[in-house]
CSV table of C-alpha atoms and ligand atoms in Angstrom, one decimal:
chain,number,residue,atom,x,y,z
A,670,MET,CA,-10.6,16.5,-11.1
A,671,PRO,CA,-7.2,15.7,-9.7
A,672,THR,CA,-7.7,13.5,-6.7
A,673,LEU,CA,-5.1,12.7,-4.0
A,674,ARG,CA,-5.2,10.7,-0.8
A,675,PHE,CA,-3.3,10.3,2.4
A,676,ALA,CA,-3.6,6.6,3.5
A,677,PRO,CA,-2.2,5.9,6.9
A,678,SER,CA,-2.4,2.5,8.7
A,679,PRO,CA,-3.8,3.1,12.2
A,680,ASN,CA,-1.3,0.8,14.0
A,681,GLY,CA,0.5,3.6,15.9
A,682,LEU,CA,0.8,7.3,16.3
A,683,LEU,CA,1.9,9.5,13.4
A,684,HIS,CA,5.5,10.6,13.4
A,685,LEU,CA,7.5,13.2,11.4
A,686,GLY,CA,7.7,10.8,8.4
A,687,HIS,CA,3.9,10.6,8.2
A,688,ALA,CA,3.6,14.4,8.7
A,689,PHE,CA,5.9,14.9,5.7
A,690,SER,CA,3.9,12.5,3.6
A,691,ALA,CA,0.6,14.1,4.5
A,692,LEU,CA,2.0,17.7,3.9
A,693,VAL,CA,3.5,16.7,0.6
A,694,THR,CA,0.2,15.2,-0.5
A,695,ALA,CA,-1.7,18.3,0.6
A,696,ALA,CA,0.8,20.5,-1.3
A,697,TRP,CA,0.2,18.5,-4.5
A,698,ALA,CA,-3.5,18.7,-4.0
A,699,ARG,CA,-3.2,22.5,-3.8
A,700,ARG,CA,-0.8,22.8,-6.7
A,701,LEU,CA,-3.2,20.7,-8.9
A,702,GLN,CA,-6.3,22.4,-7.5
A,703,GLY,CA,-7.5,18.9,-6.7
A,704,ARG,CA,-9.3,17.1,-3.9
A,705,LEU,CA,-7.6,15.6,-0.9
A,706,LEU,CA,-9.0,12.4,0.6
A,707,LEU,CA,-8.2,10.5,3.7
A,708,ARG,CA,-8.2,6.7,3.8
A,709,ILE,CA,-7.7,4.6,6.8
A,710,GLU,CA,-5.8,1.4,5.9
A,711,ASP,CA,-7.1,-0.8,8.7
A,712,ILE,CA,-7.3,-4.2,7.1
A,713,ASP,CA,-5.1,-5.7,9.9
A,714,PRO,CA,-7.5,-6.7,12.7
A,715,GLN,CA,-4.6,-7.4,15.1
A,716,ARG,CA,-2.8,-4.1,14.7
A,717,SER,CA,-5.4,-1.5,13.9
A,718,ARG,CA,-6.9,0.5,16.7
A,719,ARG,CA,-9.7,2.9,17.0
A,720,ASP,CA,-7.8,5.3,19.3
A,721,PHE,CA,-5.0,5.5,16.7
A,722,ILE,CA,-7.6,6.5,14.1
A,723,GLU,CA,-8.8,9.3,16.3
A,724,ALA,CA,-5.2,10.4,17.1
A,725,ILE,CA,-4.4,10.4,13.4
A,726,MET,CA,-7.3,12.7,12.6
A,727,ARG,CA,-6.4,15.0,15.5
A,728,ASP,CA,-2.7,15.2,14.4
A,729,LEU,CA,-3.6,15.9,10.7
A,730,ALA,CA,-6.2,18.6,11.6
A,731,TRP,CA,-3.5,20.2,13.9
A,732,LEU,CA,-1.1,20.2,11.0
A,733,GLY,CA,-3.7,22.1,9.0
A,734,LEU,CA,-4.9,19.4,6.7
A,735,GLU,CA,-8.4,19.5,5.4
A,736,TRP,CA,-9.8,16.4,3.7
A,737,GLU,CA,-13.1,15.6,2.0
A,738,GLU,CA,-15.7,13.4,3.8
A,739,PRO,CA,-16.4,10.6,3.9
A,740,VAL,CA,-13.2,9.0,5.1
A,741,ARG,CA,-12.9,5.5,3.7
A,742,HIS,CA,-12.1,2.8,6.3
A,743,GLN,CA,-10.9,-0.3,4.5
A,744,SER,CA,-12.2,-2.6,7.1
A,745,GLU,CA,-15.7,-1.6,6.1
A,746,HIS,CA,-15.2,-2.6,2.5
A,747,MET,CA,-14.2,-6.3,2.4
A,748,ASP,CA,-16.9,-7.0,-0.2
A,749,ASP,CA,-15.1,-4.7,-2.7
A,750,TYR,CA,-11.9,-6.7,-2.2
A,751,ARG,CA,-13.8,-10.0,-2.4
A,752,ALA,CA,-15.3,-8.9,-5.8
A,753,ALA,CA,-11.8,-8.0,-7.0
A,754,LEU,CA,-10.5,-11.4,-5.9
A,755,ALA,CA,-13.3,-13.1,-7.8
A,756,ARG,CA,-12.3,-11.3,-10.9
A,757,LEU,CA,-8.6,-12.3,-10.5
A,758,ASP,CA,-9.7,-15.9,-9.8
A,759,ALA,CA,-11.7,-15.9,-13.0
A,760,LEU,CA,-8.5,-15.0,-14.9
A,761,GLY,CA,-6.9,-18.1,-13.4
A,762,VAL,CA,-4.0,-16.2,-11.8
A,763,LEU,CA,-4.6,-17.0,-8.1
A,764,TYR,CA,-3.9,-20.2,-6.1
A,765,PRO,CA,-4.3,-21.1,-2.4
A,766,CYS,CA,-1.2,-21.4,-0.3
A,767,PHE,CA,-1.3,-23.2,3.0
A,768,ALA,CA,2.4,-22.8,3.8
A,769,SER,CA,3.4,-21.4,7.2
A,770,ARG,CA,5.9,-18.5,7.6
A,771,ALA,CA,8.5,-21.0,9.0
A,772,GLU,CA,8.1,-23.3,5.9
A,773,ILE,CA,8.5,-20.4,3.6
A,774,ARG,CA,11.5,-19.0,5.4
A,775,ALA,CA,13.2,-22.4,5.3
A,776,ALA,CA,12.5,-23.0,1.6
A,777,ALA,CA,13.4,-19.4,0.5
A,778,GLY,CA,17.0,-19.8,1.7
A,779,ALA,CA,18.8,-16.4,1.1
A,780,ALA,CA,16.4,-15.2,-1.6
A,781,ARG,CA,14.6,-11.9,-0.6
A,782,ASP,CA,11.8,-9.8,-2.1
A,783,PRO,CA,12.3,-6.0,-2.4
A,784,ASP,CA,11.1,-5.5,1.1
A,785,GLY,CA,13.7,-7.8,2.5
A,786,ALA,CA,11.2,-10.6,3.3
A,787,PRO,CA,11.9,-14.2,2.3
A,788,LEU,CA,11.1,-14.7,-1.4
A,789,TYR,CA,8.3,-17.2,-1.7
A,790,PRO,CA,9.7,-20.1,-3.7
A,791,GLY,CA,6.4,-21.3,-5.2
A,792,LEU,CA,5.9,-24.1,-2.7
A,793,HIS,CA,2.2,-24.6,-3.2
A,794,ARG,CA,1.9,-23.3,-6.8
A,795,HIS,CA,1.0,-26.7,-8.2
A,796,LEU,CA,-0.7,-28.5,-5.4
A,797,PRO,CA,-2.9,-31.3,-6.8
A,798,PRO,CA,-6.7,-30.3,-6.7
A,799,ALA,CA,-7.4,-33.3,-4.4
A,800,GLU,CA,-4.9,-32.1,-1.8
A,801,ILE,CA,-6.3,-28.5,-2.0
A,802,ALA,CA,-9.8,-29.9,-1.4
A,803,ALA,CA,-8.7,-32.1,1.5
A,804,ARG,CA,-6.8,-29.3,3.2
A,805,LYS,CA,-9.8,-26.9,2.8
A,806,ALA,CA,-12.1,-29.6,4.1
A,807,ARG,CA,-9.9,-29.9,7.2
A,808,GLY,CA,-10.3,-26.1,7.7
A,809,GLU,CA,-6.6,-25.3,7.1
A,810,PRO,CA,-6.2,-21.6,6.7
A,811,PHE,CA,-4.8,-20.4,3.3
A,812,ALA,CA,-3.7,-17.3,1.6
A,813,LEU,CA,-4.3,-16.6,-2.0
A,814,ARG,CA,-1.2,-15.9,-4.0
A,815,LEU,CA,-0.7,-14.5,-7.5
A,816,ASP,CA,0.8,-16.9,-10.0
A,817,MET,CA,3.3,-14.3,-11.1
A,818,GLN,CA,4.3,-15.9,-14.4
A,819,ALA,CA,0.7,-16.4,-15.5
A,820,ALA,CA,-0.3,-12.9,-14.3
A,821,LEU,CA,2.7,-11.3,-16.1
A,822,GLY,CA,1.9,-13.1,-19.3
A,823,LEU,CA,-1.7,-11.8,-19.3
A,824,ALA,CA,-0.8,-8.3,-18.2
A,825,ARG,CA,2.0,-7.9,-20.8
A,826,GLU,CA,-0.3,-9.1,-23.5
A,827,ARG,CA,-2.9,-6.5,-22.5
A,828,ALA,CA,-0.4,-3.7,-22.0
A,829,GLY,CA,1.3,-4.4,-25.4
A,830,GLY,CA,4.5,-5.9,-24.0
A,831,ARG,CA,5.8,-3.7,-21.1
A,832,ILE,CA,4.3,-2.8,-17.8
A,833,THR,CA,5.2,0.8,-17.0
A,834,PHE,CA,4.1,3.7,-14.8
A,835,THR,CA,4.6,7.5,-14.7
A,836,GLU,CA,6.6,8.9,-11.9
A,837,LEU,CA,6.6,12.6,-11.2
A,838,SER,CA,9.6,14.3,-9.6
A,839,ALA,CA,9.1,16.8,-6.8
A,840,ASP,CA,9.1,19.5,-9.4
A,841,GLY,CA,6.5,17.8,-11.6
A,842,GLU,CA,8.7,16.3,-14.3
A,843,ALA,CA,7.3,13.1,-15.6
A,844,ARG,CA,9.3,10.0,-16.4
A,845,ARG,CA,8.2,6.6,-17.5
A,846,ILE,CA,9.5,3.7,-15.4
A,847,GLU,CA,9.4,0.0,-16.3
A,848,ALA,CA,7.8,-2.1,-13.6
A,849,CYS,CA,9.4,-5.4,-12.6
A,850,PRO,CA,6.8,-7.3,-10.7
A,851,GLU,CA,8.6,-10.6,-11.1
A,852,ARG,CA,11.1,-9.6,-8.4
A,853,TRP,CA,8.3,-10.0,-5.9
A,854,GLY,CA,7.6,-13.7,-6.8
A,855,ASP,CA,4.1,-15.1,-6.1
A,856,VAL,CA,2.9,-12.3,-3.8
A,857,VAL,CA,0.0,-12.7,-1.3
A,858,ILE,CA,-3.1,-11.1,-2.7
A,859,ALA,CA,-5.4,-12.2,0.1
A,860,ARG,CA,-4.1,-13.0,3.6
A,861,LYS,CA,-5.0,-16.0,5.6
A,862,ASP,CA,-7.0,-13.9,8.1
A,863,VAL,CA,-8.6,-11.2,5.8
A,864,PRO,CA,-9.9,-11.4,2.2
A,865,THR,CA,-7.4,-8.9,0.9
A,866,SER,CA,-3.8,-7.7,1.3
A,867,TYR,CA,-2.3,-4.2,1.3
A,868,HIS,CA,-1.6,-4.5,-2.4
A,869,LEU,CA,-5.1,-5.5,-3.5
A,870,ALA,CA,-6.9,-3.0,-1.1
A,871,VAL,CA,-4.8,-0.1,-2.3
A,872,VAL,CA,-5.4,-0.6,-6.0
A,873,VAL,CA,-9.1,-1.3,-5.5
A,874,ASP,CA,-9.6,1.8,-3.3
A,875,ASP,CA,-7.5,4.1,-5.5
A,876,ALA,CA,-9.8,3.2,-8.4
A,877,LEU,CA,-13.0,3.4,-6.4
A,878,GLN,CA,-12.0,6.8,-4.9
A,879,GLY,CA,-11.0,8.1,-8.3
A,880,VAL,CA,-7.4,8.8,-7.2
A,881,THR,CA,-5.5,10.3,-10.0
A,882,HIS,CA,-2.2,11.0,-8.2
A,883,VAL,CA,-0.7,8.6,-5.7
A,884,THR,CA,1.8,10.4,-3.4
A,885,ARG,CA,3.7,8.3,-0.9
A,886,GLY,CA,7.2,7.5,0.4
A,887,ARG,CA,10.0,6.0,-1.7
A,888,ASP,CA,9.8,2.9,0.5
A,889,LEU,CA,6.7,2.0,-1.5
A,890,LEU,CA,8.2,2.6,-5.0
A,891,ALA,CA,8.9,-1.1,-5.6
A,892,ALA,CA,5.4,-2.0,-4.5
A,893,THR,CA,4.1,0.0,-7.5
A,894,ASP,CA,5.3,-2.9,-9.7
A,895,ILE,CA,2.6,-5.0,-8.2
A,896,HIS,CA,0.0,-2.2,-8.2
A,897,ARG,CA,0.4,-1.6,-11.9
A,898,LEU,CA,0.2,-5.3,-12.6
A,899,LEU,CA,-3.1,-5.6,-10.6
A,900,GLN,CA,-4.5,-2.5,-12.2
A,901,ILE,CA,-3.9,-4.0,-15.6
A,902,LEU,CA,-5.4,-7.4,-14.6
A,903,LEU,CA,-8.5,-5.7,-13.0
A,904,GLU,CA,-8.8,-3.2,-15.9
A,905,LEU,CA,-8.6,-0.2,-13.5
A,906,PRO,CA,-7.5,3.3,-14.4
A,907,GLU,CA,-3.8,4.1,-14.1
A,908,PRO,CA,-2.9,6.9,-11.6
A,909,VAL,CA,0.4,8.8,-11.8
A,910,TYR,CA,2.8,8.4,-9.0
A,911,HIS,CA,5.1,10.6,-6.9
A,912,HIS,CA,7.3,8.7,-4.4
A,913,HIS,CA,8.7,11.4,-2.1
A,914,ARG,CA,12.0,11.3,-0.1
A,915,LEU,CA,11.9,9.7,3.3
A,916,VAL,CA,12.5,11.4,6.6
A,917,LEU,CA,15.4,9.8,8.2
A,918,GLY,CA,16.4,9.8,11.9
A,919,PRO,CA,19.8,11.1,13.1
A,920,ASP,CA,21.3,7.6,12.5
A,921,GLY,CA,20.2,7.7,8.8
A,922,ALA,CA,17.5,5.0,9.2
A,923,LYS,CA,13.9,5.4,8.2
A,924,LEU,CA,11.7,6.6,11.1
A,925,SER,CA,9.4,4.0,12.5
A,926,LYS,CA,6.8,3.5,15.2
A,927,SER,CA,8.6,0.3,16.3
A,928,ARG,CA,11.9,2.1,16.8
A,929,GLY,CA,10.1,4.5,19.1
A,930,ASP,CA,10.6,7.6,17.1
A,931,ARG,CA,8.9,10.5,18.6
A,932,ALA,CA,5.2,10.9,17.8
A,933,LEU,CA,3.8,14.2,16.5
A,934,ALA,CA,1.5,14.2,19.6
A,935,ALA,CA,4.6,14.1,21.8
A,936,LEU,CA,6.3,16.9,19.9
A,937,ARG,CA,3.1,19.0,20.1
A,938,ALA,CA,2.9,18.3,23.9
A,939,ALA,CA,6.5,19.5,24.2
A,940,GLY,CA,5.4,22.8,22.7
A,941,ALA,CA,6.1,22.4,18.9
A,942,SER,CA,3.8,24.3,16.6
A,943,PRO,CA,2.8,23.2,13.1
A,944,ALA,CA,5.2,25.7,11.7
A,945,ASP,CA,8.0,24.2,13.7
A,946,ILE,CA,7.2,20.8,12.2
A,947,ARG,CA,7.2,22.2,8.7
A,948,ARG,CA,10.5,23.8,9.3
A,949,ARG,CA,12.0,20.7,10.7
A,950,LEU,CA,10.9,18.8,7.6
A,951,GLY,CA,12.4,21.4,5.3
A,952,LEU,CA,9.1,22.4,3.9
A,953,ASP,CA,9.3,26.1,4.4
B,1057,LIG,N1,-1.0,2.5,4.4
B,1057,LIG,C1,0.4,2.7,3.9
B,1057,LIG,C2,1.3,3.1,5.0
B,1057,LIG,O1,0.9,3.7,6.0
B,1057,LIG,C3,0.5,3.7,2.7
B,1057,LIG,C4,-0.2,3.1,1.5
B,1057,LIG,C5,0.0,4.0,0.3
B,1057,LIG,O2,0.1,5.2,0.3
B,1057,LIG,O3,-0.1,3.4,-0.8
B,1057,LIG,O4,2.5,2.9,4.8
């Protein structure tokens, strides 16, 4: 059964960009006669808030979305992510990294990953085992990073050479894209504060929830490189992808909570109807 999901992070109120993503996902679910799931991506204990979860559900219901229960809250499933970490560790593709953000920034120089963050230059890739043991014994916090070259070698061997994914256009035309995970360097798979990262949680959950079609914004297209790599390493099924256009503000920049773009709740309070929102998003 085609299965789709909308997966917001509850660290703010939904804005028009989220409404677009949710409505596009619901339209695909209808078109494919599939199921629509809701997943709350609340792995970040600092930024996730219960009142935002409630507000998200209110906004989505107001827009007319209906999703199947139960809603999956990532914060309740850390054991699933720990199990996936253990599998990756058994493959020998993870290593602990104790480096601070400042150290990484300084060592990266001008090199950037596709998100524009400093590209991790492999600082702790080959720490001597005795140093790792000593730092752990001192209680130094560490992230787990993917040894990208080792991971790629294994994944390419399993995938018969190339790592690819299927991208559907808005009108359903399929095209095969070659993933290029190396441009991310040794990505963080488990953060210092939680035993997962966005990348690990998303691939584990998409598989556990039986998601067949991943619909999300183009800002996450490059992340699909990592997701396909992890799916191959963890032997998870491969969904197809649709990365939709982004809703831009009047200045041409992507909408964001931090820029203070207007929340759906504020538009609703100012008298907008769900039909007004759809029209504004060019959906009717
Ligand atoms: N939680 C992510 C976000 O709000 C979306 C994750 C995804 O769709 O893969 O940007």
